[in-house]
XYZ file of C-alpha atoms in Angstrom:
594
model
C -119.423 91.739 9.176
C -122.307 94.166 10.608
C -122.332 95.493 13.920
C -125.284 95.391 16.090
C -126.077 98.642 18.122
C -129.327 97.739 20.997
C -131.109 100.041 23.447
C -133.184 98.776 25.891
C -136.864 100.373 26.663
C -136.015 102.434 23.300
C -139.581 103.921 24.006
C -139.009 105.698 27.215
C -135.823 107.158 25.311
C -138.113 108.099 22.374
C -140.619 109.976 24.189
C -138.374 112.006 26.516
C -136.142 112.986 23.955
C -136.769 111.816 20.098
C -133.381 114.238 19.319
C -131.377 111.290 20.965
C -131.899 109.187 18.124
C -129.643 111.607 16.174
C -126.600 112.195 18.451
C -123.495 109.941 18.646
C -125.057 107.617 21.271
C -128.322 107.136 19.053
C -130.016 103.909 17.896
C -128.736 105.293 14.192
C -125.734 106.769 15.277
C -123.923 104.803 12.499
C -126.751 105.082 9.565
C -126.085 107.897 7.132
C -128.502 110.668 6.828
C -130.971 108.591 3.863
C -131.291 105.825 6.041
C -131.926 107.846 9.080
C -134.544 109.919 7.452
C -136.424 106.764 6.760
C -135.956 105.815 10.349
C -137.455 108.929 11.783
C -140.293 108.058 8.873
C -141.250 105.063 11.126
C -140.900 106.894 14.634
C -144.328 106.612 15.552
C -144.055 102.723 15.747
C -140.653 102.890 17.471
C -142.137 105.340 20.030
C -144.587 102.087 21.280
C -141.584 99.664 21.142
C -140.413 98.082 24.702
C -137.549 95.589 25.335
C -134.685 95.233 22.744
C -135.223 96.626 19.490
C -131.979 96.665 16.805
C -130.839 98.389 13.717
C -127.650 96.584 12.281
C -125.494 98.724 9.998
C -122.836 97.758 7.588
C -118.874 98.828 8.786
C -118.572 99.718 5.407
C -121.052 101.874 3.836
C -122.873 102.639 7.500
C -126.173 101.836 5.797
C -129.125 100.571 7.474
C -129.111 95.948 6.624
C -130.842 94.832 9.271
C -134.030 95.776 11.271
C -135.061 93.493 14.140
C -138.404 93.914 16.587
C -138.961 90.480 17.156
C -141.606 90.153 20.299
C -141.781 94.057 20.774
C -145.774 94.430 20.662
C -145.612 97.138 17.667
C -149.147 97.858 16.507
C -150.172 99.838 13.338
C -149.281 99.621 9.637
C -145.424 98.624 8.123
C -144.707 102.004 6.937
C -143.721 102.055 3.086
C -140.206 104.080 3.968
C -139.102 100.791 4.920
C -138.656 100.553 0.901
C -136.329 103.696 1.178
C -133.276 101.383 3.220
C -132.107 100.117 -0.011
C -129.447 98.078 1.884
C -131.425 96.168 4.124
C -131.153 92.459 3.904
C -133.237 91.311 6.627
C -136.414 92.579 8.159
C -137.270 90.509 11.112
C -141.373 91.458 12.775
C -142.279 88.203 14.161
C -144.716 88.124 17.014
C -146.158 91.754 17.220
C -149.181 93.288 16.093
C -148.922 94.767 12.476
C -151.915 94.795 10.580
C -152.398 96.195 7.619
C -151.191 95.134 4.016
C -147.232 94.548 3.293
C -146.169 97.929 1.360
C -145.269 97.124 -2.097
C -142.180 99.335 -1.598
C -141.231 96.292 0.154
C -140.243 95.049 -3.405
C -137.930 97.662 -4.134
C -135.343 95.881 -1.705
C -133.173 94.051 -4.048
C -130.491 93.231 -1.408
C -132.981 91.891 0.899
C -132.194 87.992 2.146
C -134.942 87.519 5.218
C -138.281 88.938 5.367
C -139.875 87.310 8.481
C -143.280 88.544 9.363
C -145.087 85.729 11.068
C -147.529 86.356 13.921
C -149.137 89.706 12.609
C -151.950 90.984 11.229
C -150.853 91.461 7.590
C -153.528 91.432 5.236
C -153.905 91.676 1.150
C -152.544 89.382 -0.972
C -148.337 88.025 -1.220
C -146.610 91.012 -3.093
C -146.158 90.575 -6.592
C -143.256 92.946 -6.570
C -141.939 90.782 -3.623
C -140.439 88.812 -7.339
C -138.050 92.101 -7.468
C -135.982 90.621 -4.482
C -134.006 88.350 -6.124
C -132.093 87.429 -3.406
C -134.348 87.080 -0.714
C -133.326 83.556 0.961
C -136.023 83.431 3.802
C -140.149 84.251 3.486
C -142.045 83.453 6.680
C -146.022 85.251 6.873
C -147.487 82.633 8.944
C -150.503 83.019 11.025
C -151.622 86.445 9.434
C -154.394 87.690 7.427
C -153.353 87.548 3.626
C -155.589 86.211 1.073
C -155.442 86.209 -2.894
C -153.478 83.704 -4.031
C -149.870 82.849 -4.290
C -148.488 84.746 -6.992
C -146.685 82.825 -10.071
C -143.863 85.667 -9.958
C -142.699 83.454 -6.611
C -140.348 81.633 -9.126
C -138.302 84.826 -9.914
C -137.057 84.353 -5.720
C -134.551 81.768 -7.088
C -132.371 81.832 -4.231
C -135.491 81.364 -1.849
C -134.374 78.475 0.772
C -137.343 78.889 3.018
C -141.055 79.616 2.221
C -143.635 79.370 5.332
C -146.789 81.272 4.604
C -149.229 78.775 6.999
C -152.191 79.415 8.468
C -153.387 82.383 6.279
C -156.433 82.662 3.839
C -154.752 81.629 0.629
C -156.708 79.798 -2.163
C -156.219 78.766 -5.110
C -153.200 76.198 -6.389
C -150.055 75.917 -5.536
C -148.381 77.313 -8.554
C -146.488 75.327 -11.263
C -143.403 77.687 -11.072
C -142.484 76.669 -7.532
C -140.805 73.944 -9.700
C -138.048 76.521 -10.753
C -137.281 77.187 -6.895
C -134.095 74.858 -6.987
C -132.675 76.023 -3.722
C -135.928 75.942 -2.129
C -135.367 73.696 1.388
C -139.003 74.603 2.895
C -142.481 74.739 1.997
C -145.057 74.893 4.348
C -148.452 76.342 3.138
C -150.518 74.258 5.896
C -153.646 75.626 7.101
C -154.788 77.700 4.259
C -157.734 77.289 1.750
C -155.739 75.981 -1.408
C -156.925 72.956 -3.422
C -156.440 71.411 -6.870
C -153.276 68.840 -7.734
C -149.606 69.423 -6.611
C -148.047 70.235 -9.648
C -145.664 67.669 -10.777
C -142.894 69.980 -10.759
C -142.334 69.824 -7.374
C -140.321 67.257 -8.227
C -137.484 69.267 -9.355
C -137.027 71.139 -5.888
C -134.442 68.731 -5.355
C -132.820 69.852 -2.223
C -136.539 70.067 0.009
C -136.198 68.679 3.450
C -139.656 70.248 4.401
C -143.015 69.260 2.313
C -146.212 70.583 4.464
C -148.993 71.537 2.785
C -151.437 70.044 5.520
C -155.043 70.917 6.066
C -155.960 72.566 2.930
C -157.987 71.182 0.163
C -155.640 69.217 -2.043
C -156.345 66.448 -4.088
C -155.628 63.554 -6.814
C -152.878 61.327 -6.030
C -150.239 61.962 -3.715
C -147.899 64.900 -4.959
C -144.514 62.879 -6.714
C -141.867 63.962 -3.860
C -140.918 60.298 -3.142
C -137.374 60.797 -5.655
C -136.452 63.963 -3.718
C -134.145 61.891 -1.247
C -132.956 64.713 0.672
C -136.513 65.397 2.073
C -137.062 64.624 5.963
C -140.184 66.292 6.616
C -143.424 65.072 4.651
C -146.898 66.654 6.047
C -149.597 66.225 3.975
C -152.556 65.194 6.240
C -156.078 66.286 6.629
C -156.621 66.967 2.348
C -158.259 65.040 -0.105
C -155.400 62.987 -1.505
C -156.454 59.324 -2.612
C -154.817 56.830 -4.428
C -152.097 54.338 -3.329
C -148.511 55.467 -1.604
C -145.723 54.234 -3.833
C -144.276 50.874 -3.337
C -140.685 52.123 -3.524
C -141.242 55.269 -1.074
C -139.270 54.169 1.604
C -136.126 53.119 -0.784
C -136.162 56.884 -2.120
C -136.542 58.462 1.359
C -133.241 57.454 3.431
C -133.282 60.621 5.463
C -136.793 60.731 5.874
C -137.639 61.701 9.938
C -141.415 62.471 10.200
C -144.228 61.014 7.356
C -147.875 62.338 7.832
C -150.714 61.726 5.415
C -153.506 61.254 7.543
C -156.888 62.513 7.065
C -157.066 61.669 3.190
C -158.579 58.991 0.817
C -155.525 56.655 0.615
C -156.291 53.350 -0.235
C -154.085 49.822 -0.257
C -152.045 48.344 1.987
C -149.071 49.286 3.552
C -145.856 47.903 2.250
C -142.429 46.669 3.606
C -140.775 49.759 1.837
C -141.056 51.857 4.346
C -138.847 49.821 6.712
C -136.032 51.279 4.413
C -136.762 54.550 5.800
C -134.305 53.863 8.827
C -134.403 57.269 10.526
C -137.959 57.330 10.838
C -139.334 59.380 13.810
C -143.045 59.826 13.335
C -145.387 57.564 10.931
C -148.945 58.893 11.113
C -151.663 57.006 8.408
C -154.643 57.336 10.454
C -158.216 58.373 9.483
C -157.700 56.740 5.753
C -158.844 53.539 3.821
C -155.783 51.366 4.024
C -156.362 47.735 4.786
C -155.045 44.128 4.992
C -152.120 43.005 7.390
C -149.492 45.172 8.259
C -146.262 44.049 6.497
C -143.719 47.069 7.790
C -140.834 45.262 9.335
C -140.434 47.899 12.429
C -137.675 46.133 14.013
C -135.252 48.078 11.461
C -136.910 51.577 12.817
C -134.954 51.605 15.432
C -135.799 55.576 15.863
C -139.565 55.704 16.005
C -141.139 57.310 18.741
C -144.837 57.690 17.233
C -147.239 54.916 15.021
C -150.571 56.186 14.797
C -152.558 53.142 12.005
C -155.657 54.304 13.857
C -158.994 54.392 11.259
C -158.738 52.450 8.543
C -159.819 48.882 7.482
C -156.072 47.385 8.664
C -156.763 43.883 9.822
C -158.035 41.012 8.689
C -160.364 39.804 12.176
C -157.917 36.781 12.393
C -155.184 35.424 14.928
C -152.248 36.904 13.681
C -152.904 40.665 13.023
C -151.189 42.004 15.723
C -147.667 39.924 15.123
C -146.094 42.949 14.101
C -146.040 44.483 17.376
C -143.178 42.185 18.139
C -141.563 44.113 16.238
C -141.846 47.383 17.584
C -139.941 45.876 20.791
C -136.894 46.814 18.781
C -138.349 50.441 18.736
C -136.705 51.705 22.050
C -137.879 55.117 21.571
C -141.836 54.522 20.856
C -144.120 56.490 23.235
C -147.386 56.366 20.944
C -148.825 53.849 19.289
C -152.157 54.276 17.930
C -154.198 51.236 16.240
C -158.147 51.887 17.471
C -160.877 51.774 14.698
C -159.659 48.764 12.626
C -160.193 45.193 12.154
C -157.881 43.669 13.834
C -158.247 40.644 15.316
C -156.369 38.185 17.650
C -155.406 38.429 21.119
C -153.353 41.030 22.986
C -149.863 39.309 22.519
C -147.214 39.266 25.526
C -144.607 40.915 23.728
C -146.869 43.933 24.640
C -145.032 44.404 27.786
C -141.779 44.219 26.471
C -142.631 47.238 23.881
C -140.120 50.868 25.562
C -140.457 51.565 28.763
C -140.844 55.099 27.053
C -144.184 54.538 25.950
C -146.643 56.870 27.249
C -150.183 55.905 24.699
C -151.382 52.900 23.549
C -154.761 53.140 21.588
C -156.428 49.521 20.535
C -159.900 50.584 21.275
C -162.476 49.698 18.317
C -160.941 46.621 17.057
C -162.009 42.281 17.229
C -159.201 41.932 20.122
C -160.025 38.818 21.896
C -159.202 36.805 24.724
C -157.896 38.930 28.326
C -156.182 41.796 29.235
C -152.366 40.755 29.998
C -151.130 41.267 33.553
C -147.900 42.210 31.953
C -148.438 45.203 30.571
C -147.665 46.883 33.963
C -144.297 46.489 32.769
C -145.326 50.188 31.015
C -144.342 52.545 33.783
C -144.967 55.427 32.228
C -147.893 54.974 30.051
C -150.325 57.736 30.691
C -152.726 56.468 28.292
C -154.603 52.971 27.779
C -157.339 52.260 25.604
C -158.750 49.251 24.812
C -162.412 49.607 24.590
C -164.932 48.570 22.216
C -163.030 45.179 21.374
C -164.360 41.365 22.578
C -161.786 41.278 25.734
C -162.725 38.979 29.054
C -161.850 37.876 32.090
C -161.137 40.502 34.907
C -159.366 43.417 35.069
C -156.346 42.766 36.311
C -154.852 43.730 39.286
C -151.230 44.958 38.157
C -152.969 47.725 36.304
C -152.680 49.464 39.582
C -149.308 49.695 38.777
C -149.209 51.746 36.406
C -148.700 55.037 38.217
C -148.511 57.537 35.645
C -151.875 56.970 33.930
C -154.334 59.364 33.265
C -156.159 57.849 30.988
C -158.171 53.912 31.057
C -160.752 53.538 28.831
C -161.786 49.508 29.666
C -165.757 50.684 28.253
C -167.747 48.025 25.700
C -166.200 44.576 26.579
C -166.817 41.183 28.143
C -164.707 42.314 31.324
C -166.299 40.099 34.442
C -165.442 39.974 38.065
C -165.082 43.049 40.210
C -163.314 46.484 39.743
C -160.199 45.909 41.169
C -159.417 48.145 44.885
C -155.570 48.762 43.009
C -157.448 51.088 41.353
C -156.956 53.681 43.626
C -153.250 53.403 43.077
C -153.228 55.481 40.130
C -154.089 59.089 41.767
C -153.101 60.357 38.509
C -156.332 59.416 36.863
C -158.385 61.633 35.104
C -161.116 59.518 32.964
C -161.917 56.273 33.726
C -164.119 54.575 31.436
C -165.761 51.145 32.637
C -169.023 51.075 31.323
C -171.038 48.402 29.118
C -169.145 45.352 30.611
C -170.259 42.360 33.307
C -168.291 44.067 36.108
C -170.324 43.313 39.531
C -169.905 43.582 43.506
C -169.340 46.738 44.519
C -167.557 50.163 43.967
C -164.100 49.742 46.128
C -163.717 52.858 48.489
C -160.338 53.039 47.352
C -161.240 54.695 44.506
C -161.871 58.171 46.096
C -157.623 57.846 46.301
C -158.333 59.204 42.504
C -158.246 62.659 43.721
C -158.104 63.665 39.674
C -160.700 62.382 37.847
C -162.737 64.690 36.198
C -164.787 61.592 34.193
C -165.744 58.305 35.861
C -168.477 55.954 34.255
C -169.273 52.525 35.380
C -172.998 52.623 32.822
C -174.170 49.294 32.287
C -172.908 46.546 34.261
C -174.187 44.995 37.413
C -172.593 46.846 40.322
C -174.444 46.340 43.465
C -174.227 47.292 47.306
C -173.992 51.309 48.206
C -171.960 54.359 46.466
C -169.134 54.946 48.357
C -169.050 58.458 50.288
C -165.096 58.619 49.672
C -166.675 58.306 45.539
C -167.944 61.596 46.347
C -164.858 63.557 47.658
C -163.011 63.709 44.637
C -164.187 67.484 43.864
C -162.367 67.204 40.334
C -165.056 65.596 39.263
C -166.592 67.850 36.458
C -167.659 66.396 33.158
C -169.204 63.182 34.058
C -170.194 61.181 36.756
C -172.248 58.046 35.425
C -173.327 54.935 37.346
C -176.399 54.313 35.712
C -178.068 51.165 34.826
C -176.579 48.860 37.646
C -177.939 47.493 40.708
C -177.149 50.228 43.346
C -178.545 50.800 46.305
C -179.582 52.663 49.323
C -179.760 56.284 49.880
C -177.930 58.139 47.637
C -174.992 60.106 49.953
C -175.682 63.591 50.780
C -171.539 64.407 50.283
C -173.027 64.981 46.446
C -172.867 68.010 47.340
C -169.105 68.404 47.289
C -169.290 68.073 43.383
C -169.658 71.727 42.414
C -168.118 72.210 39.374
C -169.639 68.261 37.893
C -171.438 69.390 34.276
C -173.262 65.802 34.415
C -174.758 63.470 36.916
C -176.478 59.970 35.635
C -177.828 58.059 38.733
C -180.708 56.166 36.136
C -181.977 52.321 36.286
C -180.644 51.547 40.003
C -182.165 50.487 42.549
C -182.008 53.518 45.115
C -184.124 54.625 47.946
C -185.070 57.234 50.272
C -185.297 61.058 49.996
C -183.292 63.017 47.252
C -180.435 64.283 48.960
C -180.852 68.344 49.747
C -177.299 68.416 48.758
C -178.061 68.139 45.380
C -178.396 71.723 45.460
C -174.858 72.618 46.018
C -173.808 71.026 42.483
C -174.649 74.027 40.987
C -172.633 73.895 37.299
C -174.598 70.947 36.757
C -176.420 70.524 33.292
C -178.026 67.358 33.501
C -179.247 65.576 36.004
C -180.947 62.084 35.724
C -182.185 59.797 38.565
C -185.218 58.341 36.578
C -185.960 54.554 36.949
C -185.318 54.301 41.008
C -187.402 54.193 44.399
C -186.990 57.935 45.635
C -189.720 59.223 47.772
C -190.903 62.200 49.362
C -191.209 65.288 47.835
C -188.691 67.065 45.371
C -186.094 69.475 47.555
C -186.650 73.227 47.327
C -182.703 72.944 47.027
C -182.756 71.875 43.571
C -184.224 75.470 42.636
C -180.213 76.271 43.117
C -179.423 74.476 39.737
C -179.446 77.282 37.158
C -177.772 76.040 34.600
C -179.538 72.874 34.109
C -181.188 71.808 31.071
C -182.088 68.308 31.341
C -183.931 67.009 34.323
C -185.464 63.844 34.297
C -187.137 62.156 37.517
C -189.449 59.938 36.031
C -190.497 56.144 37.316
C -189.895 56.895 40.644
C -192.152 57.397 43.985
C -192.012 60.699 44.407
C -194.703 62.647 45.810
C -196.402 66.266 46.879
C -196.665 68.919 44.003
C -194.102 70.259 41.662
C -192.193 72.491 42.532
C -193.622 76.092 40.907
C -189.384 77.173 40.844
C -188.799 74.837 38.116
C -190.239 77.348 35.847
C -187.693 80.082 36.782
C -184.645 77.709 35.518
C -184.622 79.342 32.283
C -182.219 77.272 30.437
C -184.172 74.130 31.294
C -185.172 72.377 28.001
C -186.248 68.660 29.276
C -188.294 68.047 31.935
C -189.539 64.412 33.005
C -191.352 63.816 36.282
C -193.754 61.321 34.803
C -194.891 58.021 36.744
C -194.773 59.883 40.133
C -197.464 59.985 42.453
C -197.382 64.028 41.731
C -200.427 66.333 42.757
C -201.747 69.684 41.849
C -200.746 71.659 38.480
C -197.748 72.042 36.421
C -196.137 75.160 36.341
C -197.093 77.050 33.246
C -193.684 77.815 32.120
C -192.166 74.584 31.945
């Protein structure tokens, strides 16, 4: 077995004394002199190397097998007497700042097991000589710079287990020859620019528990890896796969843990097969064509923690579409489930609230969902994210959502949702967006809901609030993307605490009903970008205060009863791009700039 000799803050011995690396306390104390002249070779990047940095040796021979500078922040280029440690069998760079291309005396290491490079800024192509290594066990170059393509030689690395060269600038296909890579355990070549068909020899890697080629430019059908039964990993989302998934995939898949093809052209419907797959973890189909009912019997995936349908045609608009999520009750470890953008039709079904008390998302929005929104699915303690907008859903919102303490997310938007906005509301001072608009919601805005001390989004657009905004609204100084309550039936003066909102990007007061002088305050919102209080009663004359926006670029205070002249400042807010003061009672001229 090899030793392991580490000196801490090697640089600060380096630059006092580089001599020490030679004595009997050295760094290569135990490396005979060919290794250590190839050590001193590479001084100049050891000299910038903090923290632990490591040169195993063999008890044996005392040669040089291991060199390890994991997270040391060493800049500048690999140097090529690296080839010259003919012993090595594992270099190990991750996380530093190499750029430069990988020295082809890299492939005179025949010994070599692990080359792990990831997190650099290695450029050129994969080594062709790299092929020379013939025992190399372990290639990791993700997140760098290389390019080219990856070389056909790869099939001479027959004792390569892993192979993780992600998020580079590779292109072309993935070659035929990886077929011949029979101990091959790994493949991830996600995030690159490679395209073309998965060759069909893939299916003679027969040991792969890792398949991710995602985000790249694959296509045809999907790659034939459903008769490699060891696999557990499958990641082929966001290509241009199409096609159906085989009908036996589950059957051929009993260890399979995590199964994403999102993002393609996949077409058909989803079939009972996949309820074989017992030890499913993660099912993710989204953003693809797949349609009809869902026929997955879930109660045998007992494991699942994540079901994300969302974007395809899945559905059929009638009662019974969402029957399967009785199933998932048996699914005690499901935190996501994700079904917005189909067809599905029916009514919210009871068993909702008896899904894990684990869950954390539930997406529905975009669907035919009728009839109300259950008071039972309070029962979800620790869901921080409900969406169920855009469907056909009535009655009122009901009061036990203000139990639901951990939410950050309610998107209620583009319903039938009557009555008024419940004051439990401000129970969940966890909130961040809170989507209400397009519904029938009336009286008026509870004060409660300044308890949301989060929020950075709040819309109540389009419905038929009425009475005053609430000055406690106007605390919550979180407030920054949005803050919408146009097209209602507000009124009064708008409250001069607007001015607390500072860092708010957007501000839509339109089609109300308010009154009086535009509050001075206004001025103090000063990241704001757009700014709309058309279609109201405000009179007077437009504050001098508002010359304090400069980073607006929308500005529209038409149909209102303003009066006096325009204000000649509005032509020194130079990113302004719309301006609308039309159907005032405005005199004098319009500043020439704007």
């Amino acid at each position: 077995m090899p030793n392991s000799i580490s000196i801490i803050c090697l640089a600060t011995l380096v630059i006092c004394c580089f001599s020490l690396l030679l004595n009997s306390h050295s760094l290569f104390a135990h490396a005979k002199e060919a290794d250590r002249l190839s050590l001193l070779a590479m001084k100049s990047q050891l000299q910038d190397t903090l923290g632990v940095t490591s040169v195993t040796c063999g008890h044996r021979r005392q040669r040089v097998t291991g060199l390890d500078l994991r997270h040391q922040s060493v800049g500048g280029v690999l140097s090529p007497f690296v080839g010259n440690l003919n012993f090595l069998r594992s270099i190990n760079l991750p996380n530093n700042s190499f750029r430069g291309k990988i020295p082809h005396e890299v492939g005179n290491l025949f010994r070599l097991q692990n080359l792990t490079l990831t997190n650099n800024y290695f450029l050129g192509k994969i080594l062709t000589d790299l092929s020379h290594c013939s025992n190399l066990m372990k290639f990791e170059a993700s997140n760098n710079k290389l390019e080219g393509e990856i070389p056909v030689k790869i099939s001479n690395l027959l004792m390569l287990q892993i192979l993780n060269i992600a998020e580079n600038h590779l292109k072309g296909q993935l070659p035929a020859s990886i077929g011949n890579l029979s101990a091959l355990q790994e493949i991830d070549v996600r995030g690159n620019r490679l395209g073309g068909r998965i060759p069909s020899t893939i299916s003679h890697v027969r040991n792969l528990i890792s398949f991710n080629v995602a985000y790249n430019q694959f296509s045809g059908m999907i790659p034939p890896i459903y008769n490699i039964s060891s696999l557990q990993y499958i990641f082929i989302h966001t290509n241009r796969f199409h096609g159906s998934v085989p009908l036996d995939n589950g059957v051929n898949l009993p260890n399979l843990r995590y199964f994403s093809i999102s993002g393609n052209n996949l077409t058909g419907s989803l079939q009972d097969s996949l309820s074989n797959a017992t030890n499913l973890q993660g099912l993710e189909i989204n953003r693809n064509l797949f349609s009809g009912k869902v026929s997955i019997n879930f109660s045998r995936l007992q494991n699942l923690s994540r079901l994300n349908l969302g974007e395809n045609n899945l559905g059929t608009g009638t009662t019974n579409d969402l029957d399967f999520i009785t199933l998932l009750t048996n699914c005690t470890k499901l935190e996501v489930l994700d079904l917005h953008s189909n067809r599905f039709g029916g009514v919210l079904p009871f068993s909702l609230a008896n899904l894990s008390t684990t869950m954390t998302e539930i997406a529905i929005g975009s669907n035919q969902i009728s009839d109300t929104i259950p008071d039972v699915i309070a029962n979800l303690v620790n869901l921080n994210a409900l969406g169920v907008e855009s469907n056909q859903l009535a009655g009122t919102i009901p009061l036990a959502i203000g139990e639901l303490k951990s939410i950050q997310i309610l998107f209620l938007n583009e319903n039938f949702l009557r009555g008024t906005i419940p004051s439990s509301l401000g129970n969940l001072t966890l909130l961040t967006q809170l989507i209400l608009e397009v519904n029938n919601l009336q009286g008026k805005i509870p004060p409660s809901n300044g308890n949301c001390q989060n929020l950075i989004l709040l819309t109540t657009r389009k419905n038929k609030l009425s009475g005053i905004v609430p000055r406690q609204l106007l605390r919550i100084i979180t407030l920054s993307v949005l803050l919408d309550l146009s097209d209602n039936l507000l009124s009064g003066h708008f409250p001069t605490k607007v001015g607390n909102l500072k860092n708010l990007v957007s501000l839509d007061i339109s089609s109300n009903m308010f009154s009086g002088e535009i509050p001075t305050t206004l001025g103090g919102c000063t990241s704001l970008e757009y700014l709309g209080m058309q279609d109201n009663s405000f009179t007077i004359s437009i504050p001098s205060t508002l010359s304090s926006l400069k980073s607006i670029t929308e500005l529209d205070l038409s149909r209102n009863n303003l009066s006096g002249h325009i204000p000649q400042y509005l032509e020194n807010l130079s990113f302004l791009l719309f301006l609308n003061m039309s159907y005032n009672h405005f005199e004098g001229k319009v500043p020439i700039e704007c």
